[in-house]
Coordinates of C-alpha atoms (C1' of nucleotides) in Angstrom, one line a residue:
Chain P
X1 CA 105.7 39.1 184.5
X2 CA 102.2 40.4 185.3
X3 CA 101.8 44.0 184.3
X4 CA 98.2 44.9 185.2
X5 CA 98.1 46.7 188.6
X6 CA 94.7 45.1 189.3
X7 CA 96.3 41.7 189.7
X8 CA 99.7 42.8 191.1
X9 CA 100.5 41.2 194.3
X10 CA 102.9 43.9 195.4
X11 CA 100.0 46.3 195.7
X12 CA 98.9 44.5 198.9
X13 CA 101.9 45.9 200.7
X14 CA 101.4 49.6 199.9
X15 CA 98.8 52.3 199.9
X16 CA 97.5 51.3 196.5
X17 CA 95.5 48.6 198.1
X18 CA 93.0 51.3 199.1
X19 CA 92.2 52.1 195.5
X20 CA 89.0 51.2 193.8
X21 CA 88.9 49.1 190.7
X22 CA 88.5 52.1 188.4
X23 CA 91.3 53.9 190.1
X24 CA 93.6 51.0 189.7
X25 CA 92.7 50.8 186.1
X26 CA 93.7 54.4 185.7
X27 CA 97.1 53.7 187.4
X28 CA 97.6 50.7 185.3
X29 CA 97.0 52.6 182.1
X30 CA 99.2 55.5 183.0
X31 CA 102.1 53.7 184.6
X32 CA 105.3 52.7 182.9
X33 CA 107.7 49.9 183.9
X34 CA 111.3 50.8 184.2
X35 CA 114.4 48.8 184.8
X36 CA 117.1 50.5 186.8
X37 CA 120.6 49.0 187.0
X38 CA 122.6 48.7 190.2
X39 CA 124.2 52.1 191.0
X40 CA 121.9 54.1 188.8
X41 CA 119.6 56.7 190.2
X42 CA 115.8 56.7 190.1
X43 CA 116.1 60.3 190.8
X44 CA 118.4 62.7 192.5
X45 CA 118.2 65.3 195.3
X46 CA 116.7 68.5 193.8
X47 CA 114.9 66.8 190.9
X48 CA 111.3 67.7 190.3
X49 CA 109.4 64.4 190.3
X50 CA 106.7 63.8 187.9
X51 CA 105.4 60.8 189.7
X52 CA 106.1 58.1 192.2
X53 CA 108.0 54.8 191.9
X54 CA 106.5 51.6 193.1
X55 CA 109.3 49.0 193.7
X56 CA 108.6 45.6 192.0
X57 CA 112.1 44.2 192.6
X58 CA 115.4 45.1 194.1
X59 CA 116.3 47.7 196.7
X60 CA 116.8 51.5 196.6
X61 CA 118.7 53.6 199.0
X62 CA 117.3 57.0 199.9
X63 CA 120.2 59.3 200.7
X64 CA 121.3 62.8 201.0
X65 CA 124.7 64.2 200.2
X66 CA 126.3 66.4 202.8
X67 CA 128.8 69.3 202.4
X68 CA 131.8 67.1 203.1
X69 CA 130.9 64.8 200.3
X70 CA 129.6 61.9 202.3
X71 CA 126.2 60.4 201.7
X72 CA 123.8 59.7 204.6
X73 CA 121.4 56.8 203.8
X74 CA 118.0 57.6 205.4
X75 CA 116.0 54.6 204.3
X76 CA 116.2 51.4 202.3
X77 CA 113.1 50.8 200.2
X78 CA 112.3 47.4 198.9
X79 CA 109.6 45.4 197.1
X80 CA 106.2 46.9 197.5
X81 CA 107.3 50.3 198.8
X82 CA 106.4 53.5 197.1
X83 CA 109.2 56.1 196.6
X84 CA 108.9 59.8 196.0
X85 CA 105.4 60.3 197.4
X86 CA 106.6 62.9 199.9
X87 CA 107.9 65.2 197.2
X88 CA 104.8 64.7 195.1
X89 CA 102.5 65.5 198.0
X90 CA 104.4 68.5 199.2
X91 CA 104.9 69.7 195.6
X92 CA 108.6 70.2 196.3
X93 CA 111.7 68.9 194.6
X94 CA 113.1 65.8 195.9
X95 CA 114.9 66.1 199.3
X96 CA 116.7 62.8 198.9
X97 CA 118.4 60.8 196.1
X98 CA 117.1 57.4 195.3
X99 CA 119.8 55.0 194.0
X100 CA 119.5 51.4 193.1
X101 CA 121.5 49.2 195.5
X102 CA 121.0 46.2 193.1
X103 CA 119.2 45.8 189.8
X104 CA 115.6 47.0 190.1
X105 CA 112.3 46.9 188.4
X106 CA 110.0 49.7 189.3
X107 CA 106.6 51.0 188.1
X108 CA 106.5 54.8 187.5
X109 CA 103.1 56.3 188.2
X110 CA 102.5 59.9 187.0
X111 CA 101.7 62.3 189.7
X112 CA 98.4 63.4 188.2
X113 CA 97.1 59.9 188.8
X114 CA 98.2 60.0 192.4
X115 CA 97.0 63.5 193.1
X116 CA 93.7 62.8 191.4
X117 CA 93.1 59.8 193.7
X118 CA 94.2 61.7 196.8
X119 CA 91.5 64.3 196.2
X120 CA 88.8 61.8 195.5
X121 CA 89.4 58.8 197.6
X122 CA 89.7 59.5 201.4
X123 CA 90.5 55.9 202.1
X124 CA 93.5 56.1 199.8
X125 CA 94.6 59.3 201.4
X126 CA 94.3 57.9 204.8
X127 CA 96.3 54.8 203.8
X128 CA 99.1 57.0 202.4
X129 CA 98.9 59.0 205.6
X130 CA 99.3 55.8 207.7
X131 CA 102.4 54.9 205.7
X132 CA 103.8 58.3 206.1
X133 CA 103.1 58.2 209.8
X134 CA 105.1 55.0 210.0
X135 CA 108.0 56.5 208.0
X136 CA 108.0 59.4 210.4
X137 CA 108.2 57.2 213.4
X138 CA 111.1 55.3 211.9
X139 CA 112.9 58.5 211.1
X140 CA 112.4 59.7 214.7
X141 CA 113.9 56.5 215.9
X142 CA 116.9 56.8 213.6
X143 CA 117.5 60.3 215.1
X144 CA 117.5 58.9 218.6
X145 CA 119.8 56.0 217.6
X146 CA 122.3 58.0 215.8
X147 CA 122.7 60.5 218.5
X148 CA 122.6 58.2 221.5
X149 CA 124.3 54.9 220.4
X150 CA 127.9 54.3 219.6
X151 CA 129.0 53.3 216.1
X152 CA 129.5 49.8 217.3
X153 CA 125.9 49.6 218.5
X154 CA 124.6 51.1 215.4
X155 CA 126.4 48.6 213.2
X156 CA 125.1 45.7 215.2
X157 CA 121.7 47.1 214.9
X158 CA 122.1 47.6 211.1
X159 CA 122.9 43.9 210.7
X160 CA 119.8 42.9 212.7
X161 CA 117.7 45.3 210.7
X162 CA 119.0 43.8 207.5
X163 CA 118.2 40.3 208.7
X164 CA 114.7 41.2 209.9
X165 CA 113.7 43.3 206.8
X166 CA 115.4 41.5 203.9
X167 CA 116.0 38.0 205.3
X168 CA 118.8 35.5 204.6
X169 CA 119.7 33.4 201.6
X170 CA 119.9 29.6 201.5
X171 CA 123.5 29.7 202.9
X172 CA 122.6 31.9 205.8
X173 CA 124.0 35.2 204.5
X174 CA 122.0 38.4 204.6
X175 CA 119.9 38.5 201.5
X176 CA 120.7 42.2 201.0
X177 CA 124.4 42.7 200.4
X178 CA 125.7 46.2 201.0
X179 CA 129.2 47.5 200.3
X180 CA 131.1 48.6 203.4
X181 CA 130.7 52.1 202.2
X182 CA 126.9 51.8 202.1
X183 CA 126.9 50.3 205.6
X184 CA 128.9 53.2 206.9
X185 CA 126.5 55.6 205.2
X186 CA 123.5 53.9 206.8
X187 CA 125.2 54.1 210.2
X188 CA 126.6 57.5 209.7
X189 CA 130.3 56.9 210.2
X190 CA 133.6 56.8 208.3
X191 CA 134.0 53.8 206.0
X192 CA 137.2 52.8 207.8
X193 CA 135.5 52.9 211.1
X194 CA 132.8 50.6 209.8
X195 CA 135.3 48.2 208.4
X196 CA 137.2 48.0 211.6
X197 CA 134.1 47.2 213.6
X198 CA 133.0 44.6 211.1
X199 CA 136.4 43.0 211.4
X200 CA 136.1 43.0 215.2
X201 CA 132.6 41.4 214.9
X202 CA 134.2 38.7 212.8
X203 CA 137.0 38.0 215.2
X204 CA 134.5 37.8 218.1
X205 CA 132.3 35.3 216.2
X206 CA 129.3 37.6 216.0
X207 CA 129.2 37.4 212.3
X208 CA 131.0 35.6 209.5
X209 CA 131.7 36.9 206.0
X210 CA 132.6 35.7 202.6
X211 CA 133.7 38.6 200.5
X212 CA 130.9 41.2 200.6
X213 CA 128.4 38.7 202.0
X214 CA 127.8 38.8 205.7
X215 CA 126.0 36.3 207.8
X216 CA 124.8 36.6 211.4
X217 CA 126.3 34.0 213.7
X218 CA 125.3 35.2 217.2
X219 CA 122.1 37.2 217.0
X220 CA 121.7 37.3 220.8
X221 CA 125.1 38.8 221.4
X222 CA 124.5 41.4 218.7
X223 CA 121.2 42.3 220.3
X224 CA 122.9 42.6 223.7
X225 CA 125.5 44.9 222.2
X226 CA 122.7 47.1 220.8
X227 CA 121.1 47.3 224.2
X228 CA 124.4 48.3 225.7
X229 CA 126.5 45.6 227.3
Chain E
X1 CA 90.5 84.2 225.6
X2 CA 88.4 83.0 222.7
X3 CA 87.3 79.4 223.1
X4 CA 85.3 78.6 220.0
X5 CA 87.4 76.9 217.4
X6 CA 85.4 78.5 214.6
X7 CA 86.9 81.8 215.5
X8 CA 90.3 80.6 216.7
X9 CA 93.1 82.3 214.8
X10 CA 95.5 79.5 215.6
X11 CA 93.6 77.2 213.4
X12 CA 94.9 79.0 210.3
X13 CA 98.3 77.5 210.9
X14 CA 97.4 73.8 211.1
X15 CA 95.4 71.2 209.3
X16 CA 92.1 72.2 211.1
X17 CA 91.7 74.9 208.5
X18 CA 90.6 72.3 206.1
X19 CA 87.6 71.5 208.3
X20 CA 84.0 72.4 207.4
X21 CA 81.9 74.6 209.7
X22 CA 80.0 71.6 211.0
X23 CA 83.2 69.7 211.7
X24 CA 84.7 72.6 213.5
X25 CA 81.6 72.8 215.6
X26 CA 82.1 69.2 216.5
X27 CA 85.7 69.9 217.4
X28 CA 84.7 72.9 219.4
X29 CA 82.1 71.0 221.4
X30 CA 84.3 68.0 222.1
X31 CA 87.5 69.8 223.0
X32 CA 88.8 70.7 226.4
X33 CA 91.3 73.4 227.2
X34 CA 94.2 72.4 229.4
X35 CA 96.9 74.4 231.1
X36 CA 100.3 72.6 231.3
X37 CA 103.0 74.0 233.6
X38 CA 106.6 74.3 232.5
X39 CA 108.3 70.9 232.9
X40 CA 105.0 68.9 233.0
X41 CA 104.2 66.3 230.4
X42 CA 101.3 66.5 227.9
X43 CA 102.0 62.8 227.5
X44 CA 104.8 60.4 227.8
X45 CA 106.4 57.8 225.6
X46 CA 104.3 54.7 225.6
X47 CA 101.1 56.4 226.7
X48 CA 98.0 55.6 224.7
X49 CA 96.6 58.8 223.4
X50 CA 92.9 59.5 223.4
X51 CA 93.3 62.5 221.2
X52 CA 95.6 65.2 219.9
X53 CA 96.8 68.5 221.4
X54 CA 96.6 71.8 219.6
X55 CA 99.0 74.3 221.0
X56 CA 97.5 77.7 221.9
X57 CA 100.5 79.0 223.8
X58 CA 103.9 78.0 224.9
X59 CA 106.3 75.4 223.5
X60 CA 106.5 71.6 223.9
X61 CA 109.6 69.5 223.3
X62 CA 109.0 66.1 221.7
X63 CA 111.7 63.7 222.9
X64 CA 112.7 60.2 223.5
X65 CA 114.6 58.7 226.3
X66 CA 117.5 56.5 225.4
X67 CA 119.0 53.5 227.3
X68 CA 121.8 55.7 228.8
X69 CA 119.3 58.0 230.4
X70 CA 119.7 60.9 228.0
X71 CA 116.8 62.5 226.2
X72 CA 116.9 63.3 222.5
X73 CA 114.7 66.1 221.5
X74 CA 113.3 65.4 218.0
X75 CA 111.1 68.5 217.6
X76 CA 109.9 71.6 219.2
X77 CA 106.2 72.3 218.7
X78 CA 104.8 75.8 219.1
X79 CA 101.6 77.8 218.7
X80 CA 99.4 76.4 216.1
X81 CA 101.0 73.0 215.9
X82 CA 99.1 69.8 216.5
X83 CA 100.8 67.2 218.7
X84 CA 100.1 63.5 218.9
X85 CA 98.5 63.0 215.5
X86 CA 101.0 60.4 214.5
X87 CA 100.1 58.1 217.3
X88 CA 96.4 58.6 216.8
X89 CA 96.6 57.9 213.1
X90 CA 98.8 54.8 213.5
X91 CA 96.7 53.7 216.4
X92 CA 99.9 53.1 218.4
X93 CA 101.0 54.3 221.7
X94 CA 103.1 57.4 221.7
X95 CA 106.6 57.1 220.4
X96 CA 107.8 60.3 222.0
X97 CA 107.2 62.2 225.2
X98 CA 105.7 65.7 225.0
X99 CA 106.9 68.0 227.8
X100 CA 106.2 71.7 228.2
X101 CA 109.3 73.8 227.8
X102 CA 107.4 76.8 229.3
X103 CA 103.9 77.3 230.6
X104 CA 101.4 76.1 227.9
X105 CA 97.8 76.3 227.0
X106 CA 96.6 73.5 224.8
X107 CA 93.3 72.3 223.4
X108 CA 92.7 68.6 223.7
X109 CA 90.6 67.1 220.9
X110 CA 89.4 63.6 221.4
X111 CA 90.5 61.1 218.7
X112 CA 87.1 60.1 217.7
X113 CA 86.5 63.6 216.4
X114 CA 89.7 63.5 214.4
X115 CA 89.2 60.0 213.0
X116 CA 85.7 60.8 212.1
X117 CA 86.8 63.8 210.1
X118 CA 89.7 61.9 208.5
X119 CA 87.3 59.3 207.1
X120 CA 84.8 61.9 205.8
X121 CA 86.7 64.9 204.6
X122 CA 89.4 64.1 202.1
X123 CA 90.6 67.7 202.2
X124 CA 91.3 67.5 205.9
X125 CA 93.1 64.2 205.4
X126 CA 95.2 65.7 202.6
X127 CA 96.0 68.6 204.7
X128 CA 97.2 66.4 207.6
X129 CA 99.2 64.4 205.1
X130 CA 100.9 67.6 203.9
X131 CA 101.9 68.5 207.4
X132 CA 103.2 65.0 208.1
X133 CA 105.2 65.1 204.8
X134 CA 106.7 68.3 206.0
X135 CA 107.6 66.8 209.4
X136 CA 109.1 63.8 207.6
X137 CA 111.3 66.0 205.5
X138 CA 112.5 67.8 208.6
X139 CA 113.2 64.6 210.4
X140 CA 115.3 63.4 207.4
X141 CA 117.2 66.6 207.5
X142 CA 117.9 66.2 211.2
X143 CA 119.3 62.7 210.5
X144 CA 121.7 64.1 207.9
X145 CA 122.7 67.0 210.1
X146 CA 123.4 64.9 213.2
X147 CA 125.5 62.4 211.4
X148 CA 127.4 64.7 209.1
X149 CA 128.0 67.9 211.1
X150 CA 130.1 68.6 214.1
X151 CA 128.6 69.5 217.5
X152 CA 129.8 73.0 217.0
X153 CA 128.0 73.3 213.7
X154 CA 124.8 71.8 215.1
X155 CA 124.8 74.2 218.0
X156 CA 125.3 77.2 215.7
X157 CA 122.5 75.8 213.6
X158 CA 120.2 75.4 216.6
X159 CA 120.6 79.0 217.5
X160 CA 119.7 80.1 214.0
X161 CA 116.8 77.8 214.1
X162 CA 115.6 79.2 217.3
X163 CA 115.8 82.7 215.9
X164 CA 114.0 81.9 212.7
X165 CA 111.2 79.9 214.3
X166 CA 110.6 81.6 217.6
X167 CA 112.0 85.0 217.0
X168 CA 113.6 87.5 219.4
X169 CA 112.3 89.6 222.3
X170 CA 112.5 93.3 222.6
X171 CA 116.1 93.2 224.0
X172 CA 117.3 91.0 221.1
X173 CA 117.4 87.8 223.1
X174 CA 116.0 84.6 221.6
X175 CA 112.4 84.5 222.5
X176 CA 112.5 80.8 223.4
X177 CA 114.9 80.2 226.3
X178 CA 116.2 76.7 226.6
X179 CA 118.3 75.3 229.4
X180 CA 121.8 74.2 228.4
X181 CA 120.6 70.6 228.9
X182 CA 117.7 71.1 226.5
X183 CA 120.1 72.6 224.0
X184 CA 122.4 69.6 224.3
X185 CA 119.4 67.3 223.9
X186 CA 118.3 69.0 220.7
X187 CA 121.8 68.8 219.3
X188 CA 122.5 65.3 220.6
X189 CA 125.6 65.9 222.7
X190 CA 126.7 65.9 226.3
X191 CA 125.6 68.9 228.4
X192 CA 129.2 69.8 229.2
X193 CA 130.1 69.8 225.6
X194 CA 127.3 72.1 224.7
X195 CA 128.2 74.5 227.5
X196 CA 131.8 74.6 226.4
X197 CA 130.9 75.5 222.9
X198 CA 128.4 78.1 224.0
X199 CA 131.2 79.7 226.1
X200 CA 133.4 79.6 223.1
X201 CA 130.8 81.3 221.0
X202 CA 130.5 84.0 223.7
X203 CA 134.2 84.6 223.7
X204 CA 134.3 84.8 219.9
X205 CA 131.5 87.4 219.9
X206 CA 129.0 85.2 218.0
X207 CA 126.5 85.4 220.7
X208 CA 125.9 87.1 224.0
X209 CA 124.2 85.8 227.1
X210 CA 122.5 87.0 230.2
X211 CA 121.8 84.0 232.4
X212 CA 119.9 81.5 230.5
X213 CA 119.0 84.1 227.8
X214 CA 121.0 84.0 224.7
X215 CA 121.2 86.6 221.9
X216 CA 122.7 86.3 218.5
X217 CA 125.4 88.8 217.8
X218 CA 126.9 87.7 214.5
X219 CA 124.4 85.8 212.4
X220 CA 126.6 85.7 209.4
X221 CA 129.5 84.0 211.2
X222 CA 127.2 81.5 212.7
X223 CA 125.8 80.7 209.3
X224 CA 129.3 80.3 207.9
X225 CA 130.2 78.0 210.7
X226 CA 127.2 75.8 209.9
X227 CA 128.3 75.6 206.3
X228 CA 131.7 74.5 207.3
X229 CA 134.3 77.3 207.6
Chain V
dT1 C1' 117.1 87.5 253.2
dT2 C1' 119.0 83.3 253.8
dT3 C1' 119.9 79.0 252.3
dA4 C1' 119.9 74.8 249.7
dA5 C1' 119.5 72.8 245.4
dA6 C1' 119.9 73.1 240.7
dA7 C1' 122.1 74.9 236.7
dT8 C1' 126.1 76.6 234.6
dA9 C1' 130.9 76.6 234.0
dT10 C1' 135.8 74.9 233.6
dG11 C1' 139.8 71.8 233.9
dA12 C1' 141.9 67.3 233.4
dT13 C1' 141.6 63.2 231.3
dA14 C1' 139.7 59.1 228.9
dT15 C1' 137.3 57.4 225.1
dT16 C1' 135.5 57.3 220.7
dT17 C1' 135.8 58.3 216.1
dA18 C1' 138.0 60.4 211.9
dT19 C1' 141.8 61.0 208.9
dC20 C1' 145.8 59.8 206.3
dA21 C1' 148.8 56.5 204.4
dG22 C1' 149.7 52.4 202.7
dT23 C1' 148.8 47.2 201.7
dT24 C1' 146.1 43.4 200.3
dT25 C1' 142.3 41.2 198.2
dC26 C1' 138.7 40.9 195.1
dC27 C1' 136.5 41.1 190.7
dG28 C1' 135.5 42.3 186.1
dT29 C1' 137.9 43.0 181.6
dT30 C1' 140.9 42.1 178.1
Chain D
dA1 C1' 145.6 33.8 182.9
dA2 C1' 147.1 38.6 183.4
dC3 C1' 146.1 43.1 184.3
dG4 C1' 144.2 47.1 186.5
dG5 C1' 141.2 49.4 189.3
dA6 C1' 138.1 49.4 193.0
dA7 C1' 136.9 47.8 197.4
dA8 C1' 138.4 46.0 201.6
dC9 C1' 141.6 46.1 205.2
dT10 C1' 145.2 47.7 208.8
dG11 C1' 148.1 50.7 211.4
dA12 C1' 149.5 55.2 213.2
dT13 C1' 148.0 59.4 214.5
dA14 C1' 145.0 63.4 215.1
dA15 C1' 140.8 65.4 216.3
dA16 C1' 136.4 65.5 218.4
dT17 C1' 133.6 64.4 222.1
dA18 C1' 132.4 62.2 226.6
dT19 C1' 133.2 61.7 231.3
dC20 C1' 134.5 62.8 235.9
dA21 C1' 135.6 66.1 239.3
dT22 C1' 134.9 70.3 241.2
dA23 C1' 134.0 75.3 241.4
dT24 C1' 130.9 79.0 240.7
dT25 C1' 126.6 81.2 239.8
dT26 C1' 121.7 81.3 239.5
dT27 C1' 117.2 80.2 241.0
dA28 C1' 113.6 79.0 243.9
dA29 C1' 112.0 77.9 248.3
dA30 C1' 111.8 78.5 253.3

DNA sequence: TTTAAAATATGATATTTATCAGTTTCCGTT
DNA sequence: AACGGAAACTGATAAATATCATATTTTAAA
């Protein structure tokens, strides 16, 4: 697997594309590649981060534990996304935990390299800003969805989101397989409630499932459900 | 009222403090002061913004309308805060509506001035980035709160938030007076539910009210409620 | 000041969602 | 293949919240 940032394709998808050749060289020289096993944390809420993580492979959930012991998943980060930049920029400890949903390969980039470039290269800073603006919009939309839509609508929406953002495998199942508990934590509901609604969707022919794997059968009806029919 | 940005105190609170003298002059020359009456919009969801708004006075709610006709308030912006930067940076139409909660005075700064400075002054860009990082953290926290806390807890939290961020008047009432409907839209619940819980808080001596005005009587108990007792 | 409209308030009820308890299925390990 | 534990599932019930109806109070306008 290619290990020089300069020739890394993933870079095209994130703010690192705004870096100069020299800056990329610095990143490449200072980065380390890490493998993270399914279920293991990249970092946890409250940790002080010494750098950011660029996802090469796999998916990480960004979540926060609440007083009652339930996790709320705020975002799913996949190939090409950079995790931990918010904490590094704000110079605060991590607000969220990042846990591998499946086996991952990530590049760890020390914060000095990032901060250095932020101070020198306005294009890079602007690019990071654009990404953060996008994340903020998404977060605002999640707020509106959670508070205004029913659990059923949110689960339907989650399936459509998974299809659009992670695609399907050869057999037509969602490429990203989440446990029922993870689904309930994305949607912000009790696990049993999520399971019940998933069963209902199966009975109604909106989705089909084989073990954990879920496939979308009737995208239009799911979409209608989201919009409130 | 002072109208040159160079000597505007409000600037200290937002990212404009990272501007150079020349840049501030440009802002000052291109800006226009607007008065917005209570209930009137600065802009609405879907509008293309030609600039950003810097709040001199008053408070604006940033909200989004959902399919069922209810607004969800995502943020309250007050003196010193800049509104609309996300849309300008992403070059997208506004994701949220900004409506004056009380009479406001704002400075409108054309986007060209902002974009210009973003491209030239890395310190300014970094400062904007830091503010956006802060907003993103707050948005993530709202997501967790809405999905994990009960309506009662969220209302208690909202009152504490109002006290901490907007203060109290001479008589000990919250300085920012919101209608019951606005409170329910901050918290993400039905207006009647919010009213019911506010009545309960009054009966229990946690707050007192005179018309719309609400005062906090027992901050400790409210805080305990938020934490789940 | 009067008056109408809007906001607040409260009760009754329906709906949604969570919780608890228990069963079944799946899956990795020995 | 057998075992054991975790995840998935289902039912019964409780709790939280929304909705509808209506009364009361406040506010703003004539």
